[in-house]
């Protein structure tokens, strides 16, 4: 059954039911009211998870938004969408079980390439996302963002925040799989990888010795420079 949704029992992994889908299939996420939300091109539609019957609720994404995943905040009755496009933030839609409406964003608009808050273009910092690909929330008011760098996709960064005030709780960086690095000729504690600048602290014994400082490749401003 091509272009379809299939349902399995998660305990026994046995097939429960399935139905064909018109309009194409994409990433899905479940809500707390017996339905799933599915990407279909530039829109996200809602359908009953055991019958496939379309519900009236849907989200139409602006042309400049690049997104492939979403998250339903069951407690807050919201839909969160990571934007991998120029804005590099998290789009938030509320009132999703009646008439979904765009209500705001989380994160700095323009992400790591924004020149706001005293930061330079490309400089890393809290709420300055490098390429949101996935988002999640918990029941304690925290929000989690997974980034895949927009400039070539090298490296992943996962960040956790207290949503109400944007306080960063933690950050984990898996920056490079295989790459060549070189030290600065003028500063022995600075080194460069293909699209990032790092500081290194050799005296940190038993701890991570380096810190990501900035991204040097901006595909939005210089699309040929990566």
mmCIF file of N, CA, C and O in Angstrom, residues 79-170:
data_model
loop_
_atom_site.group_PDB
_atom_site.id
_atom_site.type_symbol
_atom_site.label_atom_id
_atom_site.label_comp_id
_atom_site.label_asym_id
_atom_site.label_seq_id
_atom_site.Cartn_x
_atom_site.Cartn_y
_atom_site.Cartn_z
ATOM 1 N N UNK A 79 1.761 23.342 18.575
ATOM 2 C CA UNK A 79 2.563 22.687 17.559
ATOM 3 C C UNK A 79 3.844 23.492 17.402
ATOM 4 O O UNK A 79 3.793 24.711 17.179
ATOM 5 N N UNK A 80 4.997 22.845 17.546
ATOM 6 C CA UNK A 80 6.292 23.501 17.434
ATOM 7 C C UNK A 80 6.990 23.001 16.181
ATOM 8 O O UNK A 80 7.071 21.787 15.942
ATOM 9 N N UNK A 81 7.495 23.936 15.382
ATOM 10 C CA UNK A 81 8.097 23.600 14.088
ATOM 11 C C UNK A 81 9.484 24.230 14.005
ATOM 12 O O UNK A 81 9.611 25.455 14.069
ATOM 13 N N UNK A 82 10.545 23.423 13.865
ATOM 14 C CA UNK A 82 11.887 23.987 13.695
ATOM 15 C C UNK A 82 12.084 24.498 12.275
ATOM 16 O O UNK A 82 11.804 23.789 11.304
ATOM 17 N N UNK A 83 12.551 25.727 12.159
ATOM 18 C CA UNK A 83 12.760 26.352 10.851
ATOM 19 C C UNK A 83 14.241 26.306 10.500
ATOM 20 O O UNK A 83 15.062 26.985 11.115
ATOM 21 N N UNK A 84 14.568 25.512 9.477
ATOM 22 C CA UNK A 84 15.950 25.363 9.013
ATOM 23 C C UNK A 84 16.286 26.402 7.940
ATOM 24 O O UNK A 84 17.361 26.376 7.355
ATOM 25 N N UNK A 85 15.355 27.315 7.706
ATOM 26 C CA UNK A 85 15.576 28.375 6.737
ATOM 27 C C UNK A 85 16.282 29.565 7.357
ATOM 28 O O UNK A 85 16.884 29.470 8.433
ATOM 29 N N UNK A 86 16.180 30.707 6.732
ATOM 30 C CA UNK A 86 16.945 31.881 7.131
ATOM 31 C C UNK A 86 16.666 32.323 8.572
ATOM 32 O O UNK A 86 17.564 32.850 9.246
ATOM 33 N N UNK A 87 15.452 32.132 9.070
ATOM 34 C CA UNK A 87 15.139 32.598 10.430
ATOM 35 C C UNK A 87 15.802 31.759 11.520
ATOM 36 O O UNK A 87 16.063 32.266 12.617
ATOM 37 N N UNK A 88 16.024 30.471 11.268
ATOM 38 C CA UNK A 88 16.739 29.606 12.216
ATOM 39 C C UNK A 88 16.171 29.693 13.635
ATOM 40 O O UNK A 88 16.904 29.856 14.613
ATOM 41 N N UNK A 89 14.855 29.551 13.739
ATOM 42 C CA UNK A 89 14.232 29.572 15.054
ATOM 43 C C UNK A 89 13.122 28.531 15.109
ATOM 44 O O UNK A 89 12.967 27.728 14.183
ATOM 45 N N UNK A 90 12.341 28.531 16.190
ATOM 46 C CA UNK A 90 11.262 27.576 16.360
ATOM 47 C C UNK A 90 9.939 28.309 16.230
ATOM 48 O O UNK A 90 9.657 29.253 16.981
ATOM 49 N N UNK A 91 9.125 27.912 15.281
ATOM 50 C CA UNK A 91 7.801 28.508 15.090
ATOM 51 C C UNK A 91 6.794 27.807 15.998
ATOM 52 O O UNK A 91 6.796 26.575 16.111
ATOM 53 N N UNK A 92 5.930 28.588 16.629
ATOM 54 C CA UNK A 92 4.979 28.044 17.590
ATOM 55 C C UNK A 92 3.557 28.378 17.155
ATOM 56 O O UNK A 92 3.234 29.539 16.873
ATOM 57 N N UNK A 93 2.717 27.334 17.089
ATOM 58 C CA UNK A 93 1.310 27.493 16.754
ATOM 59 C C UNK A 93 0.469 27.029 17.947
ATOM 60 O O UNK A 93 0.733 25.966 18.525
ATOM 61 N N UNK A 94 -0.520 27.819 18.309
ATOM 62 C CA UNK A 94 -1.378 27.499 19.446
ATOM 63 C C UNK A 94 -2.809 27.241 18.981
ATOM 64 O O UNK A 94 -3.133 27.388 17.803
ATOM 65 N N UNK A 95 -3.644 26.821 19.942
ATOM 66 C CA UNK A 95 -5.049 26.522 19.670
ATOM 67 C C UNK A 95 -5.187 25.494 18.555
ATOM 68 O O UNK A 95 -6.060 25.604 17.679
ATOM 69 N N UNK A 96 -4.341 24.464 18.608
ATOM 70 C CA UNK A 96 -4.234 23.545 17.469
ATOM 71 C C UNK A 96 -5.412 22.601 17.321
ATOM 72 O O UNK A 96 -5.604 22.015 16.254
ATOM 73 N N UNK A 97 -6.208 22.415 18.368
ATOM 74 C CA UNK A 97 -7.336 21.495 18.248
ATOM 75 C C UNK A 97 -8.601 22.191 17.738
ATOM 76 O O UNK A 97 -9.614 21.538 17.484
ATOM 77 N N UNK A 98 -8.546 23.515 17.575
ATOM 78 C CA UNK A 98 -9.674 24.245 16.995
ATOM 79 C C UNK A 98 -9.240 24.906 15.680
ATOM 80 O O UNK A 98 -9.563 24.430 14.606
ATOM 81 N N UNK A 99 -8.482 25.986 15.779
ATOM 82 C CA UNK A 99 -7.994 26.680 14.594
ATOM 83 C C UNK A 99 -6.544 27.080 14.829
ATOM 84 O O UNK A 99 -6.283 28.103 15.479
ATOM 85 N N UNK A 100 -5.577 26.285 14.362
ATOM 86 C CA UNK A 100 -4.166 26.601 14.634
ATOM 87 C C UNK A 100 -3.801 28.000 14.154
ATOM 88 O O UNK A 100 -4.185 28.414 13.056
ATOM 89 N N UNK A 101 -3.066 28.738 14.991
ATOM 90 C CA UNK A 101 -2.637 30.082 14.614
ATOM 91 C C UNK A 101 -1.190 30.294 15.073
ATOM 92 O O UNK A 101 -0.788 29.832 16.137
ATOM 93 N N UNK A 102 -0.455 30.977 14.245
ATOM 94 C CA UNK A 102 0.931 31.299 14.562
ATOM 95 C C UNK A 102 0.946 32.300 15.712
ATOM 96 O O UNK A 102 0.310 33.351 15.646
ATOM 97 N N UNK A 103 1.676 31.975 16.788
ATOM 98 C CA UNK A 103 1.648 32.826 17.976
ATOM 99 C C UNK A 103 3.015 33.358 18.372
ATOM 100 O O UNK A 103 3.115 34.155 19.311
ATOM 101 N N UNK A 104 4.089 32.943 17.691
ATOM 102 C CA UNK A 104 5.401 33.468 18.043
ATOM 103 C C UNK A 104 6.508 32.481 17.736
ATOM 104 O O UNK A 104 6.279 31.427 17.130
ATOM 105 N N UNK A 105 7.700 32.834 18.161
ATOM 106 C CA UNK A 105 8.869 31.996 17.914
ATOM 107 C C UNK A 105 9.680 31.846 19.187
ATOM 108 O O UNK A 105 9.518 32.607 20.149
ATOM 109 N N UNK A 106 10.566 30.871 19.176
ATOM 110 C CA UNK A 106 11.536 30.692 20.254
ATOM 111 C C UNK A 106 12.916 30.687 19.629
ATOM 112 O O UNK A 106 13.159 29.982 18.652
ATOM 113 N N UNK A 107 13.813 31.473 20.195
ATOM 114 C CA UNK A 107 15.158 31.595 19.642
ATOM 115 C C UNK A 107 15.348 32.914 18.937
ATOM 116 O O UNK A 107 14.385 33.614 18.596
ATOM 117 N N UNK A 108 16.602 33.264 18.705
ATOM 118 C CA UNK A 108 16.943 34.511 18.024
ATOM 119 C C UNK A 108 16.637 34.399 16.536
ATOM 120 O O UNK A 108 17.097 33.456 15.882
ATOM 121 N N UNK A 109 15.872 35.349 16.007
ATOM 122 C CA UNK A 109 15.587 35.346 14.573
ATOM 123 C C UNK A 109 16.887 35.558 13.806
ATOM 124 O O UNK A 109 17.614 36.505 14.040
ATOM 125 N N UNK A 110 17.176 34.649 12.903
ATOM 126 C CA UNK A 110 18.446 34.679 12.182
ATOM 127 C C UNK A 110 19.485 33.771 12.789
ATOM 128 O O UNK A 110 20.553 33.555 12.210
ATOM 129 N N UNK A 111 19.186 33.240 13.969
ATOM 130 C CA UNK A 111 20.068 32.271 14.607
ATOM 131 C C UNK A 111 21.484 32.763 14.793
ATOM 132 O O UNK A 111 21.726 33.915 15.157
ATOM 133 N N UNK A 112 22.424 31.892 14.515
ATOM 134 C CA UNK A 112 23.832 32.200 14.742
ATOM 135 C C UNK A 112 24.341 33.311 13.826
ATOM 136 O O UNK A 112 25.372 33.933 14.108
ATOM 137 N N UNK A 113 23.616 33.616 12.764
ATOM 138 C CA UNK A 113 24.067 34.652 11.830
ATOM 139 C C UNK A 113 23.458 36.028 12.112
ATOM 140 O O UNK A 113 23.695 36.974 11.367
ATOM 141 N N UNK A 114 22.683 36.149 13.184
ATOM 142 C CA UNK A 114 22.077 37.434 13.531
ATOM 143 C C UNK A 114 23.095 38.338 14.231
ATOM 144 O O UNK A 114 23.916 37.877 15.028
ATOM 145 N N UNK A 115 23.020 39.612 13.930
ATOM 146 C CA UNK A 115 23.870 40.600 14.599
ATOM 147 C C UNK A 115 23.039 41.319 15.658
ATOM 148 O O UNK A 115 22.647 42.471 15.511
ATOM 149 N N UNK A 116 22.735 40.621 16.724
ATOM 150 C CA UNK A 116 21.920 41.174 17.802
ATOM 151 C C UNK A 116 22.543 40.827 19.150
ATOM 152 O O UNK A 116 23.331 39.887 19.254
ATOM 153 N N UNK A 117 22.180 41.592 20.164
ATOM 154 C CA UNK A 117 22.643 41.306 21.515
ATOM 155 C C UNK A 117 24.138 41.401 21.696
ATOM 156 O O UNK A 117 24.701 40.757 22.598
ATOM 157 N N UNK A 118 24.793 42.184 20.852
ATOM 158 C CA UNK A 118 26.239 42.332 20.967
ATOM 159 C C UNK A 118 27.042 41.227 20.313
ATOM 160 O O UNK A 118 28.263 41.218 20.398
ATOM 161 N N UNK A 119 26.369 40.305 19.641
ATOM 162 C CA UNK A 119 27.057 39.204 18.969
ATOM 163 C C UNK A 119 27.443 39.600 17.545
ATOM 164 O O UNK A 119 26.729 40.358 16.880
ATOM 165 N N UNK A 120 28.552 39.044 17.080
ATOM 166 C CA UNK A 120 28.958 39.211 15.694
ATOM 167 C C UNK A 120 28.236 38.184 14.823
ATOM 168 O O UNK A 120 27.768 37.152 15.317
ATOM 169 N N UNK A 121 28.153 38.451 13.550
ATOM 170 C CA UNK A 121 27.557 37.501 12.616
ATOM 171 C C UNK A 121 28.375 36.216 12.612
ATOM 172 O O UNK A 121 29.582 36.224 12.384
ATOM 173 N N UNK A 122 27.720 35.104 12.903
ATOM 174 C CA UNK A 122 28.395 33.813 12.959
ATOM 175 C C UNK A 122 28.809 33.396 14.353
ATOM 176 O O UNK A 122 29.180 32.236 14.581
ATOM 177 N N UNK A 123 28.749 34.302 15.315
ATOM 178 C CA UNK A 123 29.219 33.993 16.669
ATOM 179 C C UNK A 123 28.203 33.125 17.406
ATOM 180 O O UNK A 123 27.006 33.400 17.417
ATOM 181 N N UNK A 124 28.695 32.066 18.041
ATOM 182 C CA UNK A 124 27.828 31.139 18.760
ATOM 183 C C UNK A 124 27.406 31.726 20.102
ATOM 184 O O UNK A 124 28.130 32.523 20.706
ATOM 185 N N UNK A 125 26.235 31.320 20.581
ATOM 186 C CA UNK A 125 25.745 31.787 21.866
ATOM 187 C C UNK A 125 24.376 31.200 22.156
ATOM 188 O O UNK A 125 23.738 30.601 21.278
ATOM 189 N N UNK A 126 23.880 31.355 23.385
ATOM 190 C CA UNK A 126 22.556 30.843 23.737
ATOM 191 C C UNK A 126 21.464 31.429 22.855
ATOM 192 O O UNK A 126 21.501 32.612 22.489
ATOM 193 N N UNK A 127 20.522 30.583 22.478
ATOM 194 C CA UNK A 127 19.366 30.948 21.645
ATOM 195 C C UNK A 127 19.744 31.314 20.210
ATOM 196 O O UNK A 127 18.894 31.739 19.436
ATOM 197 N N UNK A 128 21.013 31.130 19.849
ATOM 198 C CA UNK A 128 21.478 31.413 18.493
ATOM 199 C C UNK A 128 21.672 30.068 17.779
ATOM 200 O O UNK A 128 22.774 29.534 17.719
ATOM 201 N N UNK A 129 20.583 29.541 17.249
ATOM 202 C CA UNK A 129 20.598 28.204 16.680
ATOM 203 C C UNK A 129 21.340 28.179 15.348
ATOM 204 O O UNK A 129 21.272 29.120 14.564
ATOM 205 N N UNK A 130 22.021 27.060 15.104
ATOM 206 C CA UNK A 130 22.832 26.926 13.892
ATOM 207 C C UNK A 130 22.119 26.175 12.774
ATOM 208 O O UNK A 130 22.639 26.079 11.672
ATOM 209 N N UNK A 131 20.930 25.659 13.038
ATOM 210 C CA UNK A 131 20.185 24.929 12.011
ATOM 211 C C UNK A 131 19.183 23.980 12.631
ATOM 212 O O UNK A 131 19.388 22.761 12.601
ATOM 213 N N UNK A 132 18.080 24.490 13.203
ATOM 214 C CA UNK A 132 17.107 23.622 13.880
ATOM 215 C C UNK A 132 16.538 22.546 12.956
ATOM 216 O O UNK A 132 16.045 22.851 11.872
ATOM 217 N N UNK A 133 16.620 21.304 13.399
ATOM 218 C CA UNK A 133 16.069 20.184 12.643
ATOM 219 C C UNK A 133 14.972 19.456 13.411
ATOM 220 O O UNK A 133 14.093 18.829 12.806
ATOM 221 N N UNK A 134 15.032 19.497 14.743
ATOM 222 C CA UNK A 134 14.031 18.818 15.560
ATOM 223 C C UNK A 134 13.850 19.591 16.854
ATOM 224 O O UNK A 134 14.761 20.287 17.312
ATOM 225 N N UNK A 135 12.668 19.460 17.441
ATOM 226 C CA UNK A 135 12.373 20.153 18.688
ATOM 227 C C UNK A 135 11.499 19.259 19.547
ATOM 228 O O UNK A 135 10.736 18.433 19.034
ATOM 229 N N UNK A 136 11.631 19.401 20.860
ATOM 230 C CA UNK A 136 10.805 18.650 21.794
ATOM 231 C C UNK A 136 10.598 19.452 23.063
ATOM 232 O O UNK A 136 11.330 20.407 23.336
ATOM 233 N N UNK A 137 9.585 19.071 23.833
ATOM 234 C CA UNK A 137 9.305 19.730 25.103
ATOM 235 C C UNK A 137 9.050 18.667 26.159
ATOM 236 O O UNK A 137 8.785 17.509 25.836
ATOM 237 N N UNK A 138 9.122 19.074 27.429
ATOM 238 C CA UNK A 138 8.733 18.177 28.506
ATOM 239 C C UNK A 138 7.637 18.843 29.329
ATOM 240 O O UNK A 138 7.180 19.946 29.013
ATOM 241 N N UNK A 139 7.212 18.188 30.396
ATOM 242 C CA UNK A 139 6.126 18.713 31.214
ATOM 243 C C UNK A 139 6.562 19.720 32.248
ATOM 244 O O UNK A 139 5.737 20.204 33.034
ATOM 245 N N UNK A 140 7.836 20.070 32.262
ATOM 246 C CA UNK A 140 8.357 21.008 33.254
ATOM 247 C C UNK A 140 8.691 22.372 32.663
ATOM 248 O O UNK A 140 9.347 23.178 33.298
ATOM 249 N N UNK A 141 8.245 22.600 31.448
ATOM 250 C CA UNK A 141 8.466 23.900 30.838
ATOM 251 C C UNK A 141 9.797 24.045 30.143
ATOM 252 O O UNK A 141 10.241 25.171 29.884
ATOM 253 N N UNK A 142 10.433 22.933 29.790
ATOM 254 C CA UNK A 142 11.716 22.968 29.089
ATOM 255 C C UNK A 142 11.527 22.639 27.618
ATOM 256 O O UNK A 142 10.627 21.885 27.240
ATOM 257 N N UNK A 143 12.391 23.206 26.802
ATOM 258 C CA UNK A 143 12.333 22.985 25.365
ATOM 259 C C UNK A 143 13.705 22.523 24.885
ATOM 260 O O UNK A 143 14.735 22.993 25.385
ATOM 261 N N UNK A 144 13.727 21.579 23.961
ATOM 262 C CA UNK A 144 14.960 20.970 23.486
ATOM 263 C C UNK A 144 15.039 21.151 21.966
ATOM 264 O O UNK A 144 14.067 20.875 21.254
ATOM 265 N N UNK A 145 16.192 21.596 21.488
ATOM 266 C CA UNK A 145 16.375 21.875 20.068
ATOM 267 C C UNK A 145 17.595 21.117 19.552
ATOM 268 O O UNK A 145 18.682 21.212 20.133
ATOM 269 N N UNK A 146 17.399 20.360 18.483
ATOM 270 C CA UNK A 146 18.504 19.661 17.823
ATOM 271 C C UNK A 146 18.842 20.390 16.538
ATOM 272 O O UNK A 146 17.959 20.654 15.717
ATOM 273 N N UNK A 147 20.120 20.738 16.379
ATOM 274 C CA UNK A 147 20.584 21.492 15.223
ATOM 275 C C UNK A 147 21.486 20.652 14.332
ATOM 276 O O UNK A 147 22.320 19.883 14.834
ATOM 277 N N UNK A 148 21.321 20.824 13.034
ATOM 278 C CA UNK A 148 22.273 20.325 12.049
ATOM 279 C C UNK A 148 22.715 21.538 11.241
ATOM 280 O O UNK A 148 21.892 22.216 10.627
ATOM 281 N N UNK A 149 24.000 21.837 11.272
ATOM 282 C CA UNK A 149 24.517 23.068 10.711
ATOM 283 C C UNK A 149 24.020 23.309 9.285
ATOM 284 O O UNK A 149 24.098 22.421 8.439
ATOM 285 N N UNK A 150 23.502 24.510 9.034
ATOM 286 C CA UNK A 150 22.966 24.809 7.700
ATOM 287 C C UNK A 150 24.056 24.886 6.645
ATOM 288 O O UNK A 150 23.798 24.685 5.462
ATOM 289 N N UNK A 151 25.271 25.178 7.028
ATOM 290 C CA UNK A 151 26.354 25.337 6.048
ATOM 291 C C UNK A 151 27.020 23.998 5.759
ATOM 292 O O UNK A 151 28.135 23.726 6.160
ATOM 293 N N UNK A 152 26.308 23.138 5.075
ATOM 294 C CA UNK A 152 26.885 21.867 4.674
ATOM 295 C C UNK A 152 26.459 20.684 5.509
ATOM 296 O O UNK A 152 26.709 19.541 5.146
ATOM 297 N N UNK A 153 25.842 20.922 6.664
ATOM 298 C CA UNK A 153 25.327 19.828 7.474
ATOM 299 C C UNK A 153 26.348 19.111 8.316
ATOM 300 O O UNK A 153 26.094 18.024 8.831
ATOM 301 N N UNK A 154 27.538 19.681 8.506
ATOM 302 C CA UNK A 154 28.563 19.000 9.297
ATOM 303 C C UNK A 154 28.370 19.294 10.774
ATOM 304 O O UNK A 154 28.430 20.427 11.213
ATOM 305 N N UNK A 155 28.135 18.272 11.562
ATOM 306 C CA UNK A 155 28.042 18.438 13.004
ATOM 307 C C UNK A 155 26.628 18.659 13.501
ATOM 308 O O UNK A 155 25.768 19.161 12.795
ATOM 309 N N UNK A 156 26.402 18.243 14.749
ATOM 310 C CA UNK A 156 25.092 18.385 15.377
ATOM 311 C C UNK A 156 25.256 19.018 16.758
ATOM 312 O O UNK A 156 26.249 18.796 17.451
ATOM 313 N N UNK A 157 24.270 19.818 17.135
ATOM 314 C CA UNK A 157 24.260 20.465 18.449
ATOM 315 C C UNK A 157 22.871 20.285 19.044
ATOM 316 O O UNK A 157 21.861 20.573 18.384
ATOM 317 N N UNK A 158 22.799 19.795 20.280
ATOM 318 C CA UNK A 158 21.535 19.653 20.991
ATOM 319 C C UNK A 158 21.558 20.591 22.198
ATOM 320 O O UNK A 158 22.515 20.578 22.971
ATOM 321 N N UNK A 159 20.506 21.394 22.336
ATOM 322 C CA UNK A 159 20.451 22.389 23.393
ATOM 323 C C UNK A 159 19.153 22.257 24.180
ATOM 324 O O UNK A 159 18.115 21.903 23.624
ATOM 325 N N UNK A 160 19.216 22.562 25.484
ATOM 326 C CA UNK A 160 18.034 22.539 26.342
ATOM 327 C C UNK A 160 17.886 23.903 27.018
ATOM 328 O O UNK A 160 18.866 24.490 27.479
ATOM 329 N N UNK A 161 16.641 24.390 27.071
ATOM 330 C CA UNK A 161 16.357 25.700 27.639
ATOM 331 C C UNK A 161 15.140 25.646 28.556
ATOM 332 O O UNK A 161 14.247 24.808 28.368
ATOM 333 N N UNK A 162 15.112 26.542 29.522
ATOM 334 C CA UNK A 162 13.891 26.825 30.264
ATOM 335 C C UNK A 162 13.111 27.816 29.417
ATOM 336 O O UNK A 162 13.532 28.953 29.228
ATOM 337 N N UNK A 163 11.979 27.404 28.928
ATOM 338 C CA UNK A 163 11.324 28.190 27.886
ATOM 339 C C UNK A 163 10.853 29.557 28.371
ATOM 340 O O UNK A 163 10.912 30.534 27.622
ATOM 341 N N UNK A 164 10.398 29.666 29.597
ATOM 342 C CA UNK A 164 9.771 30.917 30.033
ATOM 343 C C UNK A 164 10.718 32.110 30.013
ATOM 344 O O UNK A 164 10.305 33.242 29.792
ATOM 345 N N UNK A 165 12.016 31.869 30.231
ATOM 346 C CA UNK A 165 12.957 32.989 30.231
ATOM 347 C C UNK A 165 14.152 32.778 29.298
ATOM 348 O O UNK A 165 15.052 33.615 29.237
ATOM 349 N N UNK A 166 14.165 31.658 28.561
ATOM 350 C CA UNK A 166 15.240 31.406 27.612
ATOM 351 C C UNK A 166 16.560 31.014 28.239
ATOM 352 O O UNK A 166 17.593 31.021 27.546
ATOM 353 N N UNK A 167 16.548 30.645 29.520
ATOM 354 C CA UNK A 167 17.801 30.264 30.180
ATOM 355 C C UNK A 167 18.292 28.918 29.649
ATOM 356 O O UNK A 167 17.542 27.933 29.624
ATOM 357 N N UNK A 168 19.548 28.886 29.219
ATOM 358 C CA UNK A 168 20.119 27.645 28.692
ATOM 359 C C UNK A 168 20.475 26.701 29.831
ATOM 360 O O UNK A 168 21.220 27.056 30.744
ATOM 361 N N UNK A 169 19.947 25.479 29.773
ATOM 362 C CA UNK A 169 20.193 24.478 30.805
ATOM 363 C C UNK A 169 21.442 23.664 30.504
ATOM 364 O O UNK A 169 22.232 23.376 31.395
ATOM 365 N N UNK A 170 21.588 23.266 29.259
ATOM 366 C CA UNK A 170 22.791 22.545 28.849
ATOM 367 C C UNK A 170 22.889 22.541 27.326
ATOM 368 O O UNK A 170 21.938 22.877 26.629
#
